[in-house]
Coordinates of C-alpha atoms and ligand atoms in Angstrom, one line a residue:
X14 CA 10.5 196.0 -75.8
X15 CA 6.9 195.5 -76.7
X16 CA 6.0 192.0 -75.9
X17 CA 2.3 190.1 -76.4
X18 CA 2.3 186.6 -75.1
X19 CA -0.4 184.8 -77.3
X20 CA -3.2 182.4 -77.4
X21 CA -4.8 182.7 -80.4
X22 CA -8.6 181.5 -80.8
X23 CA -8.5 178.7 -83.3
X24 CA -10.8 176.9 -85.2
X25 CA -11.2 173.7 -84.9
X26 CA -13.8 170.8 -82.7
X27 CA -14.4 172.7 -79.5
X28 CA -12.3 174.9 -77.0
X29 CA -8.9 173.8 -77.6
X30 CA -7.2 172.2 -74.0
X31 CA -3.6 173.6 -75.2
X32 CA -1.0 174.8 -72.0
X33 CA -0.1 172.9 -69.0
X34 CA -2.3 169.9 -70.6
X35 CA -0.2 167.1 -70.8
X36 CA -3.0 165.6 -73.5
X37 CA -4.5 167.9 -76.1
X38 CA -8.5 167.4 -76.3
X39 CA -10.8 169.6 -77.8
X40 CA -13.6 170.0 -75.4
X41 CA -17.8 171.4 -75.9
X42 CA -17.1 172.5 -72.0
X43 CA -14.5 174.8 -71.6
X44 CA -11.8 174.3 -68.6
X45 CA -9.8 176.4 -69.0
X46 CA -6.2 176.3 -67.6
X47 CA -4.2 178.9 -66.2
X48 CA -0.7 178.6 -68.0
X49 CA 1.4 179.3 -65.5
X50 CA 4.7 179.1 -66.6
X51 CA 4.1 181.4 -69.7
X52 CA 2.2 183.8 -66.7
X53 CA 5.7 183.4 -65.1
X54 CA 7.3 184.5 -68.5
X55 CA 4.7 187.6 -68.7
X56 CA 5.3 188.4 -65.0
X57 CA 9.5 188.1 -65.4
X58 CA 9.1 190.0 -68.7
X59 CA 6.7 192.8 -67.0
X60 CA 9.1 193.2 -63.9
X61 CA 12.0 193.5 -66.3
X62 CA 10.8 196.8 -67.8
X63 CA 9.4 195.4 -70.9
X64 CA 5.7 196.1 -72.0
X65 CA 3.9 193.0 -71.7
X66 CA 0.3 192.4 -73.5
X67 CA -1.3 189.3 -72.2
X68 CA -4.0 188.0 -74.5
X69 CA -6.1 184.7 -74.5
X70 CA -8.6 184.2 -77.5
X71 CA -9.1 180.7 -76.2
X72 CA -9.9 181.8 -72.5
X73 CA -11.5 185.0 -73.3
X74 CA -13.7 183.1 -76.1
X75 CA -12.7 186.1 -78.8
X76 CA -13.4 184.9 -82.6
X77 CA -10.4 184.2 -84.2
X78 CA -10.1 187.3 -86.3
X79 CA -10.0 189.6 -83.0
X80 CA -6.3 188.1 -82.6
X81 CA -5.0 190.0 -86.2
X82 CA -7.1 193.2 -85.6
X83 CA -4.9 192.9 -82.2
X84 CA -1.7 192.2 -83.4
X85 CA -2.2 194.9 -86.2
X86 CA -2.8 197.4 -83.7
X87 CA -0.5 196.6 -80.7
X88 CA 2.6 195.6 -83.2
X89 CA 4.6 194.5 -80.8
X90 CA 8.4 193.4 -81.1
X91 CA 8.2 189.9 -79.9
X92 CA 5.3 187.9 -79.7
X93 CA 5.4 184.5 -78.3
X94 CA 3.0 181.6 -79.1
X95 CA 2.9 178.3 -77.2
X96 CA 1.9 175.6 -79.5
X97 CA 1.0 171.4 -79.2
X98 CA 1.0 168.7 -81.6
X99 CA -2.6 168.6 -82.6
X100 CA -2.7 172.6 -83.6
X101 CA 0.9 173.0 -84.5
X102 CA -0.6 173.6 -88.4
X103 CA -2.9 176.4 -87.2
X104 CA 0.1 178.0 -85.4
X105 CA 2.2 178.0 -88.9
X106 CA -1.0 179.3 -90.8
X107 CA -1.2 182.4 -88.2
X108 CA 2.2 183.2 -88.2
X109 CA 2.7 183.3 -91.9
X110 CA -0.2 185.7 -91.4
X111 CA 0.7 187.8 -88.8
X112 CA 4.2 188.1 -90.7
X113 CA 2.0 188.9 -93.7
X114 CA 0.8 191.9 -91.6
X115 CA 3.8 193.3 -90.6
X116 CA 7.4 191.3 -91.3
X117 CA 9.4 193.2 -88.6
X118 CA 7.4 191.8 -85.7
X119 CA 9.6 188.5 -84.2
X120 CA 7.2 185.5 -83.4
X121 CA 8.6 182.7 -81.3
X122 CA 6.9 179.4 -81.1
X123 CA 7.2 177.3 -78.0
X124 CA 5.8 174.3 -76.1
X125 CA 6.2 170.3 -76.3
X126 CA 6.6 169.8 -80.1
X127 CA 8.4 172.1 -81.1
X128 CA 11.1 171.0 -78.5
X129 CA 11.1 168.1 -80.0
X130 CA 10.6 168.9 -83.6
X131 CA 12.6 172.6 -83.3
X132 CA 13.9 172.9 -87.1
X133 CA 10.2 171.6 -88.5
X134 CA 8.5 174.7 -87.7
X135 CA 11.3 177.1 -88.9
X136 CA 11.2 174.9 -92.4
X137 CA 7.5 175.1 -92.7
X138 CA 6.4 178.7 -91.4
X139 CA 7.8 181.9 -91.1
X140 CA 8.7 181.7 -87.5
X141 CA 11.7 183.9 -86.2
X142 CA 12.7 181.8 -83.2
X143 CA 12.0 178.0 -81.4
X144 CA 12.5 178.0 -78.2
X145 CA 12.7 174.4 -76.9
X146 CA 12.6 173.3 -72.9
X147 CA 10.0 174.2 -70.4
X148 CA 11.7 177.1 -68.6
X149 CA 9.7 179.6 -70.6
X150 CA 10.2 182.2 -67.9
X151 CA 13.9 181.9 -67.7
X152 CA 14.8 181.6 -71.1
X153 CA 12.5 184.4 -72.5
X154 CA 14.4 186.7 -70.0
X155 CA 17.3 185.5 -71.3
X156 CA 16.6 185.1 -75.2
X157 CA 14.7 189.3 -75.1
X158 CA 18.3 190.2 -73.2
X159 CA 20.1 188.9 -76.2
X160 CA 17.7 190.3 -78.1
X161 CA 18.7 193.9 -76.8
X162 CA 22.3 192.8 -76.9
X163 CA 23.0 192.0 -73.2
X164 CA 24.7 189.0 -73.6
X165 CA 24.8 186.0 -75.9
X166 CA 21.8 183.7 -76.7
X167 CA 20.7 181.3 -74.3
X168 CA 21.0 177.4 -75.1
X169 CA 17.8 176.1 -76.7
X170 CA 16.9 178.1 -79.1
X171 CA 16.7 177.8 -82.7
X172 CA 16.5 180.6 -85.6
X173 CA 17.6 181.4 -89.1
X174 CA 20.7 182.8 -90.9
X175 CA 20.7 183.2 -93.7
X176 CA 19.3 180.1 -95.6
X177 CA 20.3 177.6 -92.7
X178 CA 18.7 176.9 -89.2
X179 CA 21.2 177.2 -86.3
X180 CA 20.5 176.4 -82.8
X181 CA 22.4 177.9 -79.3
X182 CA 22.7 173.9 -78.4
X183 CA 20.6 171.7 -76.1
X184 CA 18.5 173.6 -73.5
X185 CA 18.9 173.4 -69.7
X186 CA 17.2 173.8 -67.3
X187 CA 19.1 175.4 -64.4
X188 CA 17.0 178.1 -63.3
X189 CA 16.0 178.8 -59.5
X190 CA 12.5 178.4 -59.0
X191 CA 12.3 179.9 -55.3
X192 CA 14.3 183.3 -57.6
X193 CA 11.2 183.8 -59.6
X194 CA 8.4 186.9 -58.4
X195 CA 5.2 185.1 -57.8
X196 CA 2.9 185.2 -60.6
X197 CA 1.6 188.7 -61.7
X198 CA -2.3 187.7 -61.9
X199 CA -3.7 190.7 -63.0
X200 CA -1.4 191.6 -65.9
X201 CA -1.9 187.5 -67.1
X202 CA -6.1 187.5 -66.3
X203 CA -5.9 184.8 -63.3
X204 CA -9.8 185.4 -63.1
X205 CA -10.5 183.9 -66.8
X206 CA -9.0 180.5 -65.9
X207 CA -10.9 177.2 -63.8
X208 CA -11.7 174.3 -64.0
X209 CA -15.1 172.5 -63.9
X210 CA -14.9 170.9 -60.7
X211 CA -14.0 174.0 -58.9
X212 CA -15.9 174.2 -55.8
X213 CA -15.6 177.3 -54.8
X214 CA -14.7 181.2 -56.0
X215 CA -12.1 182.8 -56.8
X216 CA -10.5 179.9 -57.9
X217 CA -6.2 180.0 -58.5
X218 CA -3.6 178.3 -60.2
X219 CA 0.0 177.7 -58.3
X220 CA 2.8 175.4 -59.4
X221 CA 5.4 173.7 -57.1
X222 CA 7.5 171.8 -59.0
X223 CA 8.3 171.0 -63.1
X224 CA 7.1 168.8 -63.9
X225 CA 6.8 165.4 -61.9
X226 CA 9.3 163.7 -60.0
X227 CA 9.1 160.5 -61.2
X228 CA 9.2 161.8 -64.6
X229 CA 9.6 158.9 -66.9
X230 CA 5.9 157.0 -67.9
X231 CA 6.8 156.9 -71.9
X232 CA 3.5 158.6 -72.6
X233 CA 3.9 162.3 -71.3
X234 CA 4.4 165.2 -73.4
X235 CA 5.6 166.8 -70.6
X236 CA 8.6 164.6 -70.1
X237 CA 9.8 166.5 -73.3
X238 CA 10.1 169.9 -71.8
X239 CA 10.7 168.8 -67.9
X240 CA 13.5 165.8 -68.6
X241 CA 14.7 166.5 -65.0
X242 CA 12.4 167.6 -62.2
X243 CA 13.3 171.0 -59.8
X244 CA 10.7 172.2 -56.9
X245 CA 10.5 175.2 -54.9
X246 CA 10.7 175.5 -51.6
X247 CA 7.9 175.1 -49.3
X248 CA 7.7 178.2 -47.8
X249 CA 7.9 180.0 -50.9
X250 CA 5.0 178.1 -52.0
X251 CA 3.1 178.5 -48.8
X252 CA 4.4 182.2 -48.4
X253 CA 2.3 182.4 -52.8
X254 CA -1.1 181.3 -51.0
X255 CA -0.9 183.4 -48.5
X256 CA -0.4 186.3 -50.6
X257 CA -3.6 184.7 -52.9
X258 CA -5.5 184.1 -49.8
X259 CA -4.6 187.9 -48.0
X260 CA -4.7 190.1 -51.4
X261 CA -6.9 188.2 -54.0
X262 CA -9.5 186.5 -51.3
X263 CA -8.6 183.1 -52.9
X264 CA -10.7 180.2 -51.4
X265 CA -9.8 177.1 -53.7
X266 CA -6.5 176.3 -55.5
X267 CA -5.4 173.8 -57.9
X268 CA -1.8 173.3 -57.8
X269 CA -1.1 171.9 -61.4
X270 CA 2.2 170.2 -60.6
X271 CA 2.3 167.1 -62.7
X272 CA 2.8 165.6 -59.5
X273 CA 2.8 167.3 -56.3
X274 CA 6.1 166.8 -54.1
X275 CA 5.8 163.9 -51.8
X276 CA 7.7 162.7 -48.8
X277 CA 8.8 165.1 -46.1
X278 CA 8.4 167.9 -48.4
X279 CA 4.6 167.0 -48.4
X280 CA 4.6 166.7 -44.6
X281 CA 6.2 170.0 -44.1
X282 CA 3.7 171.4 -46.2
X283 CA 0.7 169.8 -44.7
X284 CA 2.4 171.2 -41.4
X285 CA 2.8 174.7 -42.5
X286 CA -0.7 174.8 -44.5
X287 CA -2.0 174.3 -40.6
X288 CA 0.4 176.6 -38.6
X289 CA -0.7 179.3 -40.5
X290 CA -4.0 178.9 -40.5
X291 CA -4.2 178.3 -44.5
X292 CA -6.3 175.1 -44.0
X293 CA -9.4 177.0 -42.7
X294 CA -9.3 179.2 -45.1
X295 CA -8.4 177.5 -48.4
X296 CA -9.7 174.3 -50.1
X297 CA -6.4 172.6 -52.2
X298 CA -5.9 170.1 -54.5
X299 CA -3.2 168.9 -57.0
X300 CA -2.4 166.1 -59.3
X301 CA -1.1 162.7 -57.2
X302 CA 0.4 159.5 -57.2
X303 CA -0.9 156.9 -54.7
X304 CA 1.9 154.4 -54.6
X305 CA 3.7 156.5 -52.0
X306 CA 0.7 157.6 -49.8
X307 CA 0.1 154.1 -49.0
X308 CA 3.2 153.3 -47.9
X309 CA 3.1 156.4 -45.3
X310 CA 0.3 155.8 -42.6
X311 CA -1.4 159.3 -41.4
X312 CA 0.0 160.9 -44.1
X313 CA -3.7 161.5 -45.9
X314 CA -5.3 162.3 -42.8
X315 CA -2.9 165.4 -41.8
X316 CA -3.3 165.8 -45.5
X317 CA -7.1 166.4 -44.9
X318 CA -6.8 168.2 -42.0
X319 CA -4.4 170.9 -44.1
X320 CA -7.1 171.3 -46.3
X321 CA -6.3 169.4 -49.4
X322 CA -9.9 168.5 -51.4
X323 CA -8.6 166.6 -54.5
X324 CA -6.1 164.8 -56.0
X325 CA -6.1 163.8 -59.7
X326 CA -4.2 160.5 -60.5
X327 CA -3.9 158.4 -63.6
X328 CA -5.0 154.4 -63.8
X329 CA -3.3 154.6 -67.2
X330 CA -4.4 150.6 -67.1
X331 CA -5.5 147.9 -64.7
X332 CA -3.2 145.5 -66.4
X333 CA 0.4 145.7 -64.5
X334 CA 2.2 144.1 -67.9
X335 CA 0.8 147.7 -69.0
X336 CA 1.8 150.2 -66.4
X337 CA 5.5 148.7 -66.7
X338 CA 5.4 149.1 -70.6
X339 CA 5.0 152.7 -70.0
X340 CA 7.0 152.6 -67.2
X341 CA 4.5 154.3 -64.5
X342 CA 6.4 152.5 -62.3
X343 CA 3.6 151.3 -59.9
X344 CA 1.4 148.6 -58.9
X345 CA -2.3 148.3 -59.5
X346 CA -2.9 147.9 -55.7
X347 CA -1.3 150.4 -55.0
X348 CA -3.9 152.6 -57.2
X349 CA -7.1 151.1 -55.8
X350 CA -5.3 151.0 -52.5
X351 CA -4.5 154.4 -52.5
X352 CA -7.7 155.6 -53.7
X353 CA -9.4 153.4 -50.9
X354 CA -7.7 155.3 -48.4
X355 CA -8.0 158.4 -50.1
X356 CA -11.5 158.2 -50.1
X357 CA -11.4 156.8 -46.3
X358 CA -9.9 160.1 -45.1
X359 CA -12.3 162.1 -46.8
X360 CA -10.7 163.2 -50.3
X361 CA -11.7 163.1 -53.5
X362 CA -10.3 161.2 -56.5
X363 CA -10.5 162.2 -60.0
X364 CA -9.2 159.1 -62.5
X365 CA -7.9 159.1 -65.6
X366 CA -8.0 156.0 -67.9
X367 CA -6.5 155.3 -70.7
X368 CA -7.5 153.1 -73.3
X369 CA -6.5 152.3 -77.3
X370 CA -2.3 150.9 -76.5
X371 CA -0.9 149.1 -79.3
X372 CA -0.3 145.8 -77.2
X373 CA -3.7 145.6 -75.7
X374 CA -6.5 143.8 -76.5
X375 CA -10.3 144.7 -75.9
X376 CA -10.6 142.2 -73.1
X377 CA -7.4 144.3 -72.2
X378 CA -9.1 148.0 -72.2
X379 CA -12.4 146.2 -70.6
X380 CA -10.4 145.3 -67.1
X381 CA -9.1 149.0 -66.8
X382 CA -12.8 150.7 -67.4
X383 CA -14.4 147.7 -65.1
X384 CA -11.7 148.1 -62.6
X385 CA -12.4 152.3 -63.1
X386 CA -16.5 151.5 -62.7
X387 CA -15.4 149.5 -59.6
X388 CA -14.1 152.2 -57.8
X389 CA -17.0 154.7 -58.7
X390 CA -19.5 152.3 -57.8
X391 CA -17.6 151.9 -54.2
X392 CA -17.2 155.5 -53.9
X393 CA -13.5 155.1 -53.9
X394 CA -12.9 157.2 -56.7
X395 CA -15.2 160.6 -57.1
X396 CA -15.1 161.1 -61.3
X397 CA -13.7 159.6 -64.1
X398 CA -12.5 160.4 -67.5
X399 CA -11.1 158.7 -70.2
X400 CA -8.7 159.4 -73.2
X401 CA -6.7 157.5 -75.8
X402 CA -3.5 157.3 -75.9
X403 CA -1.5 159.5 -78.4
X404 CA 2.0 159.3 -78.8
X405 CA 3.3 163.4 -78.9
X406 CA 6.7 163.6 -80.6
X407 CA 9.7 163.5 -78.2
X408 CA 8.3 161.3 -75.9
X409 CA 9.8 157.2 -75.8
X410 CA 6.1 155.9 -77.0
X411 CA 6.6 158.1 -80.1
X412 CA 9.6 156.4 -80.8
X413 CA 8.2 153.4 -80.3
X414 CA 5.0 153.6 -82.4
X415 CA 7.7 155.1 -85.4
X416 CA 10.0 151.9 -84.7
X417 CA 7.1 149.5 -84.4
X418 CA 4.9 150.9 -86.8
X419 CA 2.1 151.3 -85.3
X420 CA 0.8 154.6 -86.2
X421 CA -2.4 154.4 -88.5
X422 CA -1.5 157.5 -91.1
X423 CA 1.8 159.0 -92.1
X424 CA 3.1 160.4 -89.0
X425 CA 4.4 163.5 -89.3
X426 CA 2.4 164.5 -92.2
X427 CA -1.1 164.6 -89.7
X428 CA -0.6 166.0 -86.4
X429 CA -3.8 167.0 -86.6
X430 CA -5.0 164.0 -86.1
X431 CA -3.1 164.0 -82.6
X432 CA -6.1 165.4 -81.3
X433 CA -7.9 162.7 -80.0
X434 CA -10.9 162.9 -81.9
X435 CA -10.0 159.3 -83.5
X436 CA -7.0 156.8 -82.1
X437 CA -3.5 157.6 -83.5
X438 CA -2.2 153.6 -82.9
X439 CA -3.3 150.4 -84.0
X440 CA -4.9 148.2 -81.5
X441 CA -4.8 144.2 -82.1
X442 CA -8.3 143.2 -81.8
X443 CA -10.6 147.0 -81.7
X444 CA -12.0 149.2 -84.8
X445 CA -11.1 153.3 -84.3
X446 CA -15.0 153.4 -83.9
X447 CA -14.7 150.3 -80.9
X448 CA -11.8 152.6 -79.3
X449 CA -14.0 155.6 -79.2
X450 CA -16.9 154.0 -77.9
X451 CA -14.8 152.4 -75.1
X452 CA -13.6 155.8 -74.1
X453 CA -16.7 157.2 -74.2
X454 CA -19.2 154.5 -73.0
X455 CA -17.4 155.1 -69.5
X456 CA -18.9 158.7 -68.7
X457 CA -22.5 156.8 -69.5
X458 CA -21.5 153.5 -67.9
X459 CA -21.1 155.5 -64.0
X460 CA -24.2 157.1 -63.5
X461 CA -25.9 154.3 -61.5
X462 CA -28.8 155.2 -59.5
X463 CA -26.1 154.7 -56.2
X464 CA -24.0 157.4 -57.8
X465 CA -26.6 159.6 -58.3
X466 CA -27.9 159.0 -54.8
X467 CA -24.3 159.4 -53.0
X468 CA -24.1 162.8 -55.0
X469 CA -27.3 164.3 -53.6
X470 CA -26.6 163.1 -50.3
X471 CA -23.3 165.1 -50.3
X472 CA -25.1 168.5 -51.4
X473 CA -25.0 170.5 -48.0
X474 CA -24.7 174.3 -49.6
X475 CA -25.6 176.0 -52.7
X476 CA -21.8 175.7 -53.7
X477 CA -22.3 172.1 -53.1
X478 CA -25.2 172.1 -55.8
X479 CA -23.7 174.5 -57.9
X480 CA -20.6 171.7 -57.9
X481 CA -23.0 168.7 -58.5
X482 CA -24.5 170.9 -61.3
X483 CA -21.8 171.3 -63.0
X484 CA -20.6 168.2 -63.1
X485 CA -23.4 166.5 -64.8
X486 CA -23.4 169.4 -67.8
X487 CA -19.6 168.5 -68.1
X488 CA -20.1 164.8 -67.7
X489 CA -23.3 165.1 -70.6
X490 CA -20.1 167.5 -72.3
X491 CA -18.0 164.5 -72.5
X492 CA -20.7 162.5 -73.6
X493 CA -21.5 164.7 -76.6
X494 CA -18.0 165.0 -77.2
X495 CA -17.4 161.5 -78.2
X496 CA -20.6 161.1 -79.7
X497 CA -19.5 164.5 -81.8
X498 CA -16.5 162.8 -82.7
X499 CA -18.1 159.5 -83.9
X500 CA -21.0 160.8 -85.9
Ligands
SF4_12 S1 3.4 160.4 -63.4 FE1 3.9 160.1 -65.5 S2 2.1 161.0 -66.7 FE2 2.0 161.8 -64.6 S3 3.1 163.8 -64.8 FE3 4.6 162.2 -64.1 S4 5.6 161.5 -66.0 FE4 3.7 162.6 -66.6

């Protein structure tokens, strides 16, 4: 079967931040993320027989009219689109086109919303199939097996007969990640994908676990597709870097794990990253929680010494009434704590704020960016960024903003206002415009002569510049992003 997994250019406020984000922005600067579970799709797909076309408008920065002239020419049999909130409308409006150039090719939609909106899409565009859950890889395979007759539909997915929409039931998630072929990056364009902060080249994705192993903060789209969390073993992770390090000449890796395994699974890791020599070799960061590196002495110093560079973690608020609302399950001490000793041992920290909850007040937002500035200015924390909050369908703040009311437009009738260009909830005491500027204020409100200073003083190579660089440009991106927004 002819198969094109797609990411269509789209128009709209920037490069769109669409897979593996677990908030859609659009952005002036382009990161852009590898996504690797529809690369695991592609690879699964490729190593099956099928004829897979990998194509990235977004990544590839193609006009949006390249994607037709490409689909008109390839005609493939299936193609597969993932899809957010934010965009969801722009998906329906290409589909309806691509059918419009040639109705016998099957397009299925994907991704967060549509897992947990599945019969919207089929009532409002021409979509063949919805295939709901996270485990693209697995139930592609399966879903293009039925699809050939091989055996019966897999659960999830959703699809016409005749005038109704049926569905193969709820979708599970049972797979075996260690059973998966590592990612083919040359038949999904690994090269085309970073992100700013990268330090060094080439620069790879990998992904140990889906999604996060605590799983529940009401917030994250990505509890949708990942209700229950599965990790691969760590060999099999260490045995994938080895292969990037050996074949590819890979010298920084992002592992984009909504969080990276803790306990002894970390240590193991740390442990094997050493034995085999990985940590000289390879710079390694992830996405982290801190509540559980405080509580585990040494464990950020063998941590260092295996080569790990950065950790991104959230300080979704400094107010603790806050972080149990959304059910982050963790103290505030624990985050400055943890990013005290982070720091200490030599790693840096990437926060993420949020700001713009229905239940907080500006005073509110003000301790969370004060507490953020705090950090900077002590060098406990390395970069910032801010976003609103945005309740994605399927998550339990949706709910909650639909129950409460709290949602400032009809909701289902303007996802594409989900896009964080302007807040989607009320706030008790701020304007939309008062939100904004909170969120973007912070990227000015950090660059304090001592920041600047601390920067320079850590340039000690041309990749150190060329980091330091780049990081004002996207820092000034962010800036003119908001101020885009607001004007
Ligand atoms: S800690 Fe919360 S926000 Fe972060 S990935 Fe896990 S569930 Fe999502």
């Amino acid at each position: 079967m002819k198969i094109m997994i797609g990411y269509p250019a789209l128009q709209g406020k920037g490069s769109p931040m669409l897979t593996q984000n677990r908030q859609f922005q659009w952005m002036s600067i382009g990161s852009y993320i590898y996504p690797l579970v529809m690369a695991s799709a592609a690879t699964v797909l490729s190593k099956k027989g099928h004829d897979v076309i990998w194509y990235d408008g977004i990544a590839e920065q193609l006009p949006s009219s390249h994607f037709f002239k490409e689909v008109d020419s390839v005609r493939p049999d299936l193609l597969v689109i993932e899809t957010k909130t934010p965009v969801v409308k722009l998906h329906w409006t290409i589909i309806d086109h691509i059918k419009e150039i040639d109705p016998a090719i099957k397009v299925v939609l994907l991704g967060d919303h549509v897992t947990a909106l599945p019969e919207e899409s089929l009532e409002r565009s021409k979509v063949d199939f919805v295939l709901t859950g996270g485990d693209y890889d697995f139930s592609l395979m399966a879903m293009v097996d039925a699809l050939s007759g091989l055996r019966a539909m897999p659960p999830g997915i959703y699809y016409r007969k005749a005038d109704d929409i049926e569905n193969t039931g709820r979708f599970r998630l049972s797979g075996d990640l260690d059973a998966l072929p590592f990612i083919d990056r040359q038949l999904t364009k690994a090269h085309l994908y970073f992100e700013k902060w990268k330090k060094r080249q080439p620069f790879r994705y990998t992904m140990a676990g889906r999604d996060c192993q605590w799983g529940k903060c009401s917030f994250c789209s990505w509890t949708t597709l990942y209700p229950r969390f599965r990790v691969r073993s760590v060999d099999s992770l260490l045995d994938e870097i080895e292969m990037l390090v050996q074949d590819f000449g890979v010298r920084e890796i992002f592992d984009d794990t909504g969080n990276f395994p803790a306990g002894s699974w970390l240590r193991k890791f740390c442990n094997g990253m050493i034995e085999r020599g990985l940590n000289e070799q390879v710079l390694f960061s992830c996405n982290m929680r801190f509540d559980f590196l405080v509580k585990e002495p040494g464990l950020l110093d063998l941590m260092k010494k295996a080569g790990f560079r950065k950790m991104k973690s959230g300080l979704e608020s400094a107010n603790q009434a806050t972080l149990d609302r959304i059910r982050k399950n963790i103290l505030v001490e624990h985050i400055t704590e943890g990013c005290r000793l982070a720091s200490e041992a030599g790693l840096d920290i990437q926060l993420t704020v949020m700001v713009g909850y229905p239940w907080e007040t500006r005073s509110d937002a003000e301790r969370t960016l004060d507490l953020a500035r705090d950090l900077m200015a002590k060098g406990h924390a390395e970069m910032l960024q801010s976003t609103v909050v945005v309740p994605y369908p399927g998550t339990p703040l949706f709910k909650e903003a639909i129950e409460n009311n709290w949602i400032r437009f009809s909701p289902v009738d303007s996802w594409e206002r989900y896009d964080m260009t302007e807040p989607v909830l009320k706030t008790p005491d701020m304007s939309p415009e008062e939100v904004m500027r909170l969120c973007s204020d912070i990227y000015k409100s950090f660059i304090t002569p001592r920041f600047v200073l601390r920067q320079l003083t850590n340039i000690r190579s041309l990749e150190d510049l060329d980091y330091v660089m780049r990081g004002a440009k996207a820092v000034l991106g962010h800036i003119f992003d908001f101020a885009r927004i607001r004007s």
